[in-house]
Coordinates of C-alpha atoms in Angstrom, one line a residue:
M1 CA 118.1 93.7 109.8
A2 CA 114.9 96.1 109.3
V3 CA 115.4 99.7 108.4
V4 CA 112.1 101.5 109.5
L5 CA 111.8 105.0 108.0
A6 CA 109.9 107.0 110.7
T7 CA 110.4 110.2 108.4
S8 CA 106.7 111.2 108.1
P9 CA 104.4 112.7 110.6
A10 CA 102.2 109.7 110.1
A11 CA 104.7 107.4 112.0
G12 CA 103.6 108.9 115.2
L13 CA 99.8 108.5 114.8
P14 CA 98.3 106.7 117.7
W15 CA 96.6 103.4 117.0
S16 CA 93.7 101.6 118.8
D17 CA 92.1 98.1 118.1
G18 CA 88.9 99.3 119.8
A19 CA 89.7 97.8 122.9
R20 CA 93.0 99.4 123.8
S21 CA 95.4 102.0 122.6
D22 CA 99.1 100.9 122.4
G23 CA 101.3 103.7 121.3
S24 CA 102.2 104.9 117.9
L25 CA 102.1 103.2 114.4
L26 CA 105.8 103.2 114.8
E27 CA 105.9 101.3 118.0
R28 CA 103.2 98.8 116.8
L29 CA 105.4 98.1 113.6
T30 CA 108.6 97.6 115.5
A31 CA 106.9 95.3 118.1
Q32 CA 105.7 93.2 115.2
L33 CA 109.1 93.1 113.4
L34 CA 110.7 91.9 116.8
T35 CA 108.4 88.8 116.9
L36 CA 109.8 87.8 113.5
P37 CA 113.3 86.7 112.5
V38 CA 114.6 90.2 112.6
R39 CA 117.7 90.5 114.9
E40 CA 117.8 94.4 114.8
V41 CA 115.5 97.2 113.9
L42 CA 117.2 100.5 112.9
V43 CA 114.6 103.5 113.0
V44 CA 115.5 106.4 110.9
V45 CA 114.0 109.7 112.2
R46 CA 114.2 113.4 111.3
S47 CA 116.4 115.7 113.5
Q48 CA 113.4 117.6 114.9
D49 CA 111.8 114.3 115.9
A50 CA 114.9 113.3 117.5
Q51 CA 115.2 116.2 119.5
A52 CA 111.5 116.2 120.6
G53 CA 111.9 112.6 121.6
G54 CA 115.3 113.2 123.3
W55 CA 117.0 110.7 120.9
E56 CA 120.6 111.0 119.9
K57 CA 122.3 109.5 116.8
G58 CA 123.0 105.8 117.4
A59 CA 120.9 105.8 120.6
E60 CA 119.3 102.5 121.6
S61 CA 115.7 102.4 122.6
G62 CA 115.6 98.7 123.4
P63 CA 117.8 95.7 123.3
R64 CA 117.3 95.2 119.5
H65 CA 116.3 98.7 118.6
Q66 CA 118.4 101.6 117.4
I67 CA 117.6 105.3 116.4
C68 CA 119.4 106.9 113.4
V69 CA 118.9 110.7 112.7
S70 CA 118.7 111.8 109.3
D71 CA 118.2 115.3 107.7
G72 CA 116.6 114.2 104.3
L73 CA 115.8 111.9 101.5
A74 CA 119.5 111.6 100.3
E75 CA 120.7 110.7 103.8
D76 CA 117.8 108.2 104.3
L77 CA 119.1 106.5 101.1
R78 CA 122.7 106.6 102.1
I79 CA 121.7 105.0 105.7
V80 CA 120.2 102.2 103.7
A81 CA 123.3 101.8 101.7
K82 CA 125.5 101.7 104.7
T83 CA 123.3 99.2 106.2
A84 CA 123.3 97.0 103.3
R85 CA 127.1 97.0 103.0
A86 CA 127.4 96.0 106.8
S87 CA 124.9 93.5 107.0
T88 CA 125.5 89.7 106.6
S89 CA 121.8 88.9 106.5
P90 CA 118.9 90.2 104.5
V91 CA 117.7 93.8 104.9
A92 CA 114.1 94.8 105.0
V93 CA 113.2 98.4 104.2
L94 CA 109.8 99.5 105.5
A95 CA 107.8 102.8 106.0
A96 CA 106.9 103.4 109.7
D97 CA 103.3 104.1 108.8
V98 CA 102.7 100.5 107.5
V99 CA 99.7 99.0 109.1
A100 CA 99.7 95.3 108.6
H101 CA 98.8 91.9 109.9
T102 CA 101.9 90.3 111.4
E103 CA 101.0 87.3 109.2
A104 CA 101.2 89.5 106.2
L105 CA 104.7 90.7 107.1
S106 CA 105.8 87.1 107.9
L107 CA 104.9 86.1 104.4
L108 CA 108.0 87.9 103.3
L109 CA 110.2 88.4 106.3
E110 CA 109.8 84.8 107.7
H111 CA 110.3 83.0 104.5
P112 CA 113.2 80.5 105.0
A113 CA 114.7 81.2 101.5
R114 CA 115.1 84.8 102.3
P115 CA 114.5 86.0 98.9
T116 CA 114.4 89.5 97.6
G117 CA 110.8 90.5 97.4
A118 CA 108.1 93.0 98.0
I119 CA 104.5 92.9 99.4
V120 CA 102.0 93.8 96.7
A121 CA 98.3 93.8 96.4
S122 CA 95.5 94.8 94.1
G123 CA 93.9 98.2 94.2
D124 CA 94.1 101.5 92.5
P125 CA 97.5 103.4 92.7
A126 CA 97.5 106.3 95.2
P127 CA 100.4 108.4 96.8
L128 CA 100.9 105.7 99.4
R129 CA 100.2 102.9 97.0
P130 CA 102.4 103.3 94.0
P131 CA 101.7 101.1 90.9
V132 CA 103.6 98.0 90.1
R133 CA 103.3 95.4 87.3
T134 CA 103.9 91.8 88.2
E135 CA 104.2 88.9 85.9
W136 CA 104.6 85.2 86.9
G137 CA 105.1 86.1 90.6
R138 CA 107.9 88.8 89.9
V139 CA 107.7 92.5 90.0
V140 CA 108.8 93.5 86.5
S141 CA 108.0 97.4 86.7
A142 CA 107.7 99.6 89.7
G143 CA 106.7 103.3 90.0
T144 CA 107.1 106.3 92.2
S145 CA 105.8 109.9 91.9
F146 CA 108.6 110.2 89.5
H147 CA 108.4 107.0 87.4
E148 CA 105.5 105.7 85.5
V149 CA 104.3 102.0 85.0
E150 CA 102.7 100.8 81.9
W151 CA 100.0 98.2 82.5
A152 CA 100.1 98.3 86.2
N153 CA 98.2 95.3 87.8
G154 CA 98.9 96.0 91.5
T155 CA 100.3 98.3 94.1
F156 CA 103.4 98.2 96.3
R157 CA 102.6 98.3 99.9
G158 CA 105.6 99.6 101.7
V159 CA 107.5 96.5 102.7
L160 CA 110.6 95.5 100.8
Q161 CA 113.1 92.8 101.8
V162 CA 116.5 92.3 99.9
G163 CA 118.3 89.0 100.1
E164 CA 121.9 88.5 100.9
A165 CA 122.7 87.9 97.2
H166 CA 121.5 91.5 96.4
L167 CA 122.8 93.5 99.3
A168 CA 125.8 94.9 97.2
G169 CA 123.5 95.9 94.5
L170 CA 121.0 97.5 96.9
A171 CA 124.0 99.6 98.3
D172 CA 125.0 100.8 94.9
I173 CA 121.4 101.6 93.9
A174 CA 120.8 103.4 97.3
E175 CA 123.9 105.6 96.8
D176 CA 123.1 106.2 93.1
L177 CA 119.6 107.4 94.0
A178 CA 121.0 109.3 97.0
D179 CA 123.2 111.4 94.5
L180 CA 120.1 112.0 92.3
A181 CA 118.1 113.2 95.3
Q182 CA 120.8 115.5 96.4
R183 CA 121.0 117.0 93.0
R184 CA 117.2 117.4 92.8
H185 CA 116.9 115.1 89.8
L186 CA 114.1 113.0 91.1
G187 CA 111.3 115.7 90.6
R188 CA 108.6 115.5 93.1
V189 CA 109.6 112.4 94.9
G190 CA 108.9 112.9 98.5
D191 CA 110.8 111.9 101.8
G192 CA 108.2 109.0 102.3
E193 CA 109.2 107.1 99.2
V194 CA 112.5 105.5 100.0
P195 CA 111.0 101.9 99.8
E196 CA 109.3 102.7 96.4
L197 CA 112.6 104.3 95.1
L198 CA 114.6 101.3 96.0
L199 CA 112.0 98.8 94.6
T200 CA 112.3 100.7 91.3
G201 CA 116.0 100.8 91.3
L202 CA 116.2 97.0 92.0
V203 CA 113.8 96.2 89.3
R204 CA 115.6 98.5 86.7
A205 CA 118.9 96.9 87.6
G206 CA 117.5 93.4 86.7
V207 CA 117.2 92.1 90.1
Q208 CA 114.4 89.5 90.3
V209 CA 112.0 90.8 93.0
H210 CA 109.3 88.3 94.2
A211 CA 105.8 89.7 94.4
V212 CA 104.3 88.5 97.7
A213 CA 100.5 88.6 97.4
L214 CA 98.3 89.2 100.4
N215 CA 95.1 87.5 99.5
T216 CA 92.8 88.2 102.5
L217 CA 95.4 89.8 104.6
H218 CA 96.0 93.5 104.9
C219 CA 99.2 95.7 104.6
G220 CA 99.3 99.2 103.6
R221 CA 100.3 102.7 104.7
A222 CA 98.2 105.2 106.4
G223 CA 98.8 108.9 106.0
T224 CA 96.2 110.3 108.2
R225 CA 94.6 109.3 111.7
P226 CA 91.1 108.3 110.2
A227 CA 93.1 106.2 107.6
A228 CA 95.0 104.6 110.4
E229 CA 92.1 103.8 112.5
R230 CA 90.2 102.4 109.4
A231 CA 93.1 100.3 108.7
V232 CA 93.3 98.8 112.2
R233 CA 89.6 97.9 112.0
E234 CA 90.2 96.2 108.8
L235 CA 92.8 93.9 110.5
A236 CA 90.4 93.0 113.2
D237 CA 88.0 91.8 110.5
V238 CA 90.3 89.1 109.2
D239 CA 91.0 85.6 110.8
E240 CA 94.9 85.5 110.6
A241 CA 94.9 81.5 111.1
Q242 CA 92.6 81.1 108.2
A243 CA 94.4 83.8 106.1
R244 CA 97.6 81.8 106.7
L245 CA 95.7 78.8 105.3
D246 CA 94.5 80.8 102.4
A247 CA 97.8 82.1 101.6
A248 CA 99.3 78.6 101.3
V249 CA 97.3 78.1 98.2
K250 CA 98.7 79.9 95.1
S251 CA 96.4 82.2 93.6
G252 CA 98.0 82.2 90.1
D253 CA 97.6 78.6 89.2
G254 CA 95.7 77.4 86.0
F255 CA 92.0 76.7 85.7
F256 CA 92.1 72.9 86.4
T257 CA 94.4 73.3 89.5
T258 CA 92.5 76.1 90.9
Y259 CA 88.9 74.6 90.7
C260 CA 89.6 70.9 90.5
V261 CA 92.5 70.5 93.0
S262 CA 93.2 73.4 95.2
S263 CA 89.4 73.8 95.9
W264 CA 89.7 70.7 98.2
S265 CA 93.4 70.0 98.7
R266 CA 93.6 72.9 101.0
H267 CA 91.6 70.8 103.6
L268 CA 94.6 68.5 103.7
I269 CA 97.2 71.1 104.7
R270 CA 96.5 71.2 108.4
P271 CA 96.1 67.3 108.9
A272 CA 99.4 66.9 106.9
A273 CA 101.2 69.5 109.2
R274 CA 99.7 67.8 112.3
L275 CA 101.1 64.4 111.2
G276 CA 104.5 66.0 110.9
L277 CA 104.9 65.2 107.1
T278 CA 107.4 67.4 105.3
P279 CA 106.9 68.8 101.8
N280 CA 109.7 66.4 100.6
T281 CA 107.7 63.6 102.0
V282 CA 104.6 64.4 100.2
T283 CA 106.6 64.9 96.9
G284 CA 107.9 61.3 97.4
I285 CA 104.4 60.0 97.9
S286 CA 103.2 61.9 94.8
V287 CA 106.1 60.1 92.8
G288 CA 104.8 56.8 94.3
F289 CA 101.2 57.5 92.9
A290 CA 102.6 58.3 89.5
A291 CA 104.4 55.1 89.6
I292 CA 101.1 53.2 90.4
A293 CA 99.4 55.2 87.5
A294 CA 102.1 54.1 84.9
I295 CA 101.8 50.5 86.2
W296 CA 98.2 50.5 85.6
F297 CA 98.4 52.3 82.2
S298 CA 100.8 49.6 81.1
D299 CA 98.0 47.0 81.5
G300 CA 96.5 48.4 78.4
R301 CA 92.8 47.4 79.3
R302 CA 90.0 49.9 80.0
A303 CA 89.9 49.2 83.7
G304 CA 93.6 49.7 84.1
L305 CA 93.4 53.0 82.1
V306 CA 90.8 54.3 84.4
V307 CA 92.6 53.4 87.6
G308 CA 95.7 54.7 86.1
A309 CA 94.0 58.0 85.4
A310 CA 92.6 58.2 88.9
A311 CA 96.2 57.4 90.4
L312 CA 97.6 60.3 88.2
Y313 CA 94.9 62.7 89.4
L314 CA 95.8 61.8 93.0
S315 CA 99.5 62.3 92.3
F316 CA 99.0 65.7 90.9
V317 CA 96.9 66.6 94.0
L318 CA 99.8 65.6 96.1
D319 CA 102.1 67.5 93.9
C320 CA 100.1 70.5 94.8
L321 CA 99.8 69.8 98.4
D322 CA 103.7 69.6 98.8
G323 CA 104.0 73.3 97.8
Q324 CA 100.9 74.3 99.8
L325 CA 102.4 72.5 102.9
A326 CA 105.9 74.2 102.3
R327 CA 104.0 77.7 102.2
Y328 CA 102.0 76.9 105.3
T329 CA 104.8 75.6 107.6
R330 CA 107.4 77.9 105.7
R331 CA 109.6 74.9 105.3
F332 CA 111.4 75.7 102.0
S333 CA 114.7 74.6 100.9
P334 CA 116.8 74.5 97.6
L335 CA 116.7 70.8 97.7
G336 CA 113.0 70.7 98.1
S337 CA 112.7 73.0 95.2
W338 CA 114.9 71.0 93.0
L339 CA 113.3 67.8 93.9
D340 CA 109.9 69.1 93.2
A341 CA 111.0 70.2 89.6
I342 CA 112.8 67.0 88.9
C343 CA 110.0 64.8 90.2
D344 CA 107.5 66.5 88.0
R345 CA 109.4 65.6 84.9
L346 CA 110.0 62.1 86.2
K347 CA 106.4 61.5 86.9
E348 CA 105.3 62.8 83.6
Y349 CA 107.7 60.8 81.6
L350 CA 107.0 57.7 83.7
V351 CA 103.3 57.9 82.8
Y352 CA 104.3 58.4 79.1
V353 CA 106.3 55.0 79.2
G354 CA 103.3 53.3 80.8
L355 CA 100.9 54.6 78.3
A356 CA 103.0 53.4 75.4
A357 CA 103.6 50.0 77.1
G358 CA 100.0 49.5 77.5
Y359 CA 99.1 50.4 74.0
L360 CA 101.5 47.7 72.8
A361 CA 99.9 45.1 75.0
G362 CA 97.2 45.0 72.2
S363 CA 99.8 43.6 69.8
R364 CA 99.8 46.8 67.8
E365 CA 102.6 48.3 65.7
P366 CA 105.3 49.5 68.1
W367 CA 107.0 52.2 66.0
E368 CA 104.0 54.5 65.8
I369 CA 103.1 54.7 69.6
W370 CA 106.8 55.0 70.7
A371 CA 107.5 57.9 68.0
L372 CA 104.5 59.7 69.5
A373 CA 105.8 59.1 73.0
V374 CA 109.2 60.3 72.2
G375 CA 107.7 63.2 70.3
A376 CA 105.6 64.3 73.3
M377 CA 108.7 64.1 75.6
I378 CA 110.9 66.1 73.3
L379 CA 108.2 68.8 72.8
Q380 CA 107.7 69.0 76.6
T381 CA 111.4 69.3 77.1
I382 CA 111.7 72.1 74.6
R383 CA 109.0 73.9 76.2
H384 CA 110.7 73.7 79.6
V385 CA 113.9 75.0 78.2
V386 CA 112.0 78.0 76.7
D387 CA 110.3 78.8 80.0
F388 CA 113.3 78.3 82.3
S389 CA 115.8 80.1 80.2
Y390 CA 113.8 83.2 79.5
A391 CA 113.8 84.6 83.0
G392 CA 117.6 84.2 83.3
A393 CA 118.3 85.7 79.8
M394 CA 116.2 88.8 80.7
A395 CA 117.9 89.3 84.1
D396 CA 121.3 89.0 82.4
R397 CA 120.3 91.6 79.9
A398 CA 119.0 94.0 82.4
R399 CA 122.1 93.5 84.7
A400 CA 124.4 94.2 81.8
A401 CA 122.5 97.5 81.1
G402 CA 122.9 98.5 84.7
L403 CA 121.1 101.0 86.7
R404 CA 122.7 104.0 85.1
A405 CA 121.9 102.8 81.6
A406 CA 118.2 102.5 82.7
A407 CA 118.3 106.0 84.4
P408 CA 115.0 107.1 86.0
R409 CA 113.0 109.1 83.7
P410 CA 110.2 111.7 84.6
M411 CA 106.7 110.5 84.6
A412 CA 105.1 111.4 81.3
V413 CA 101.5 111.5 82.6
P414 CA 99.9 111.4 86.0
W415 CA 98.8 108.0 87.4
D416 CA 95.1 108.5 86.5
E417 CA 96.1 109.1 82.7
A418 CA 98.7 106.3 82.5
P419 CA 96.4 103.4 81.5
A420 CA 95.2 105.4 78.3
A421 CA 98.7 106.5 77.5
A422 CA 100.1 103.0 77.8
A423 CA 97.5 101.5 75.7
A424 CA 98.1 104.0 73.0
K425 CA 101.8 103.1 73.2
G426 CA 101.1 99.5 73.0
T427 CA 98.6 99.3 70.3
G428 CA 99.1 96.6 67.6
S429 CA 101.9 94.7 69.4
V430 CA 101.8 91.1 70.5
L431 CA 102.8 92.2 74.0
A432 CA 99.9 94.7 74.1
L433 CA 97.5 92.0 72.9
S434 CA 98.6 89.7 75.5
R435 CA 98.2 92.2 78.3
R436 CA 94.7 93.3 76.9
L437 CA 93.6 89.8 77.4
D438 CA 94.2 90.1 81.0
A439 CA 91.9 92.9 81.5
L440 CA 89.2 92.0 78.9
S441 CA 87.0 90.0 81.1
G442 CA 88.1 91.1 84.7
A443 CA 90.6 89.4 87.0
R444 CA 89.0 85.9 86.6
G445 CA 87.0 86.2 83.3
V446 CA 87.0 84.1 80.2
A447 CA 89.9 85.9 78.6
Y448 CA 92.1 85.4 81.8
W449 CA 91.5 81.6 82.0
A450 CA 91.9 81.2 78.2
K451 CA 95.3 82.7 78.4
K452 CA 96.3 80.4 81.5
M453 CA 95.0 77.4 79.6
I454 CA 96.6 78.1 76.2
V455 CA 100.1 77.4 77.5
L456 CA 99.1 74.0 78.7
P457 CA 100.3 74.2 82.4
I458 CA 101.0 71.1 84.4
G459 CA 97.5 70.9 85.8
E460 CA 95.9 71.0 82.3
R461 CA 98.5 68.5 81.1
M462 CA 97.7 66.0 83.9
A463 CA 93.9 66.5 83.2
L464 CA 94.4 65.9 79.5
I465 CA 96.4 62.8 80.1
S466 CA 93.9 61.4 82.6
V467 CA 90.8 62.2 80.6
T468 CA 92.0 61.1 77.2
A469 CA 93.6 57.9 78.7
A470 CA 90.5 56.9 80.6
L471 CA 88.1 57.5 77.7
F472 CA 90.2 56.7 74.7
D473 CA 93.7 55.3 74.5
A474 CA 97.4 56.1 74.6
R475 CA 97.6 57.2 70.9
V476 CA 94.7 59.8 71.5
T477 CA 96.6 61.0 74.6
F478 CA 99.9 61.6 72.8
L479 CA 98.2 63.1 69.8
A480 CA 96.4 65.6 72.1
L481 CA 99.6 66.4 73.9
L482 CA 101.5 67.0 70.6
G483 CA 98.6 69.3 69.1
W484 CA 98.0 71.3 72.3
G485 CA 101.7 71.5 73.2
A486 CA 102.7 72.8 69.7
V487 CA 100.2 75.6 70.1
A488 CA 101.4 76.3 73.5
L489 CA 105.1 76.5 72.4
A490 CA 104.3 78.9 69.6
Y491 CA 102.2 81.2 71.9
T492 CA 105.0 81.2 74.5
A493 CA 107.7 81.6 72.1
A494 CA 105.9 84.5 70.5
G495 CA 105.3 86.2 73.8
R496 CA 109.0 85.7 75.0
M497 CA 110.3 87.3 71.7
A498 CA 107.8 90.1 72.0
R499 CA 108.7 90.9 75.7
S500 CA 112.5 90.6 74.8
F501 CA 112.2 93.4 72.3
A502 CA 109.7 95.5 74.5

């Protein structure tokens, strides 16, 4: 179900791709939605627009297209609440003046897992591009003209989807916000800010909202005719097929994965799709290469260590490819996600056993190498516990607080003054230091990559194992894993604790 809010004059703006004109922005958007897995589009319009168009409340303008008349922001929100309570499938909420590639919309609306998510992109905040802060692929703070965002690193582009699990929460949030709007407690929030308000409410209620990045695709709102014409021209400048391939490659990976794996594994995505390989099949092949690496490592000789390192590298390439193939073909499943996580641990620990066994082939003291191998396993397990338990703990805390406990607060400073104010508030804290590193050298500067690498992500771990095993021996590999892993654990734990008290 898609709720399209045609409550601003911009919804009726004409659009043209240079070769033809095909109605208004609203008509363009609804046509796009009906090519995606959207069973019904509910268009919300103002009373005067309904009268001008000859529409009546509940009228149908197409087989999957209904009109709903609303008199203001509060009623818009109540319509969303009513829709969420009645729906048995995810609900998308969009502004009718959104101009986007169909492929950009499908990144969110066609995702088989149907998650709760929002389309976000880089760029400076503006009235039609409210600020958001994303961390680890989730929206952790969202703004409106009434709510400020500290350390904003993106903007919301007017497209929100709420999964089935969160529909009851969406309805409650929309009704709470409708009451606030009716009592005029939302300051200068305008009629066109329903998606922004709902996104802010969901985040403040502790709902995990996925941040869907656009990469080279375009999605944004157009408030004027020149802006709409410019946006449509920008769409034509992008190859959507190539953009789909680019979108299959994660943009937030570590240094090694980004430059030594994804830079060329992307060329395997289309051949794998043409061969009919599933992501789970690729995961299984990746486990096979890891087993081969462990067997060669167990040989203990230099040639075996070098071949094992090469096999481990190829195993990691396939480990990246299974996710890229899943994103390209949109063939996600809970089983696939679970298998991927389990197999990552299985492959790593198989390699540890192979390295330790190979080290013993030289008739050396067994207790030392097994102690180092078990220590590396334990340290890595602790790190995973810290990583995977944090998100759930923070979500539980936010849900317990509830939306009303985190009541909307007026924006203290305008958007153009917010960064300075946020910096002053965060000075001296661990959390502020972490965020300053993000902006120190630009989006892909030295500080950015240093912060990525210090936590020893899986790409860096596989590279560390491969290089130290090929050039030295298992003892050096395990000592390197323990040393770097201990630093990563301390850094991560400090950051988690700082965020917990932020």
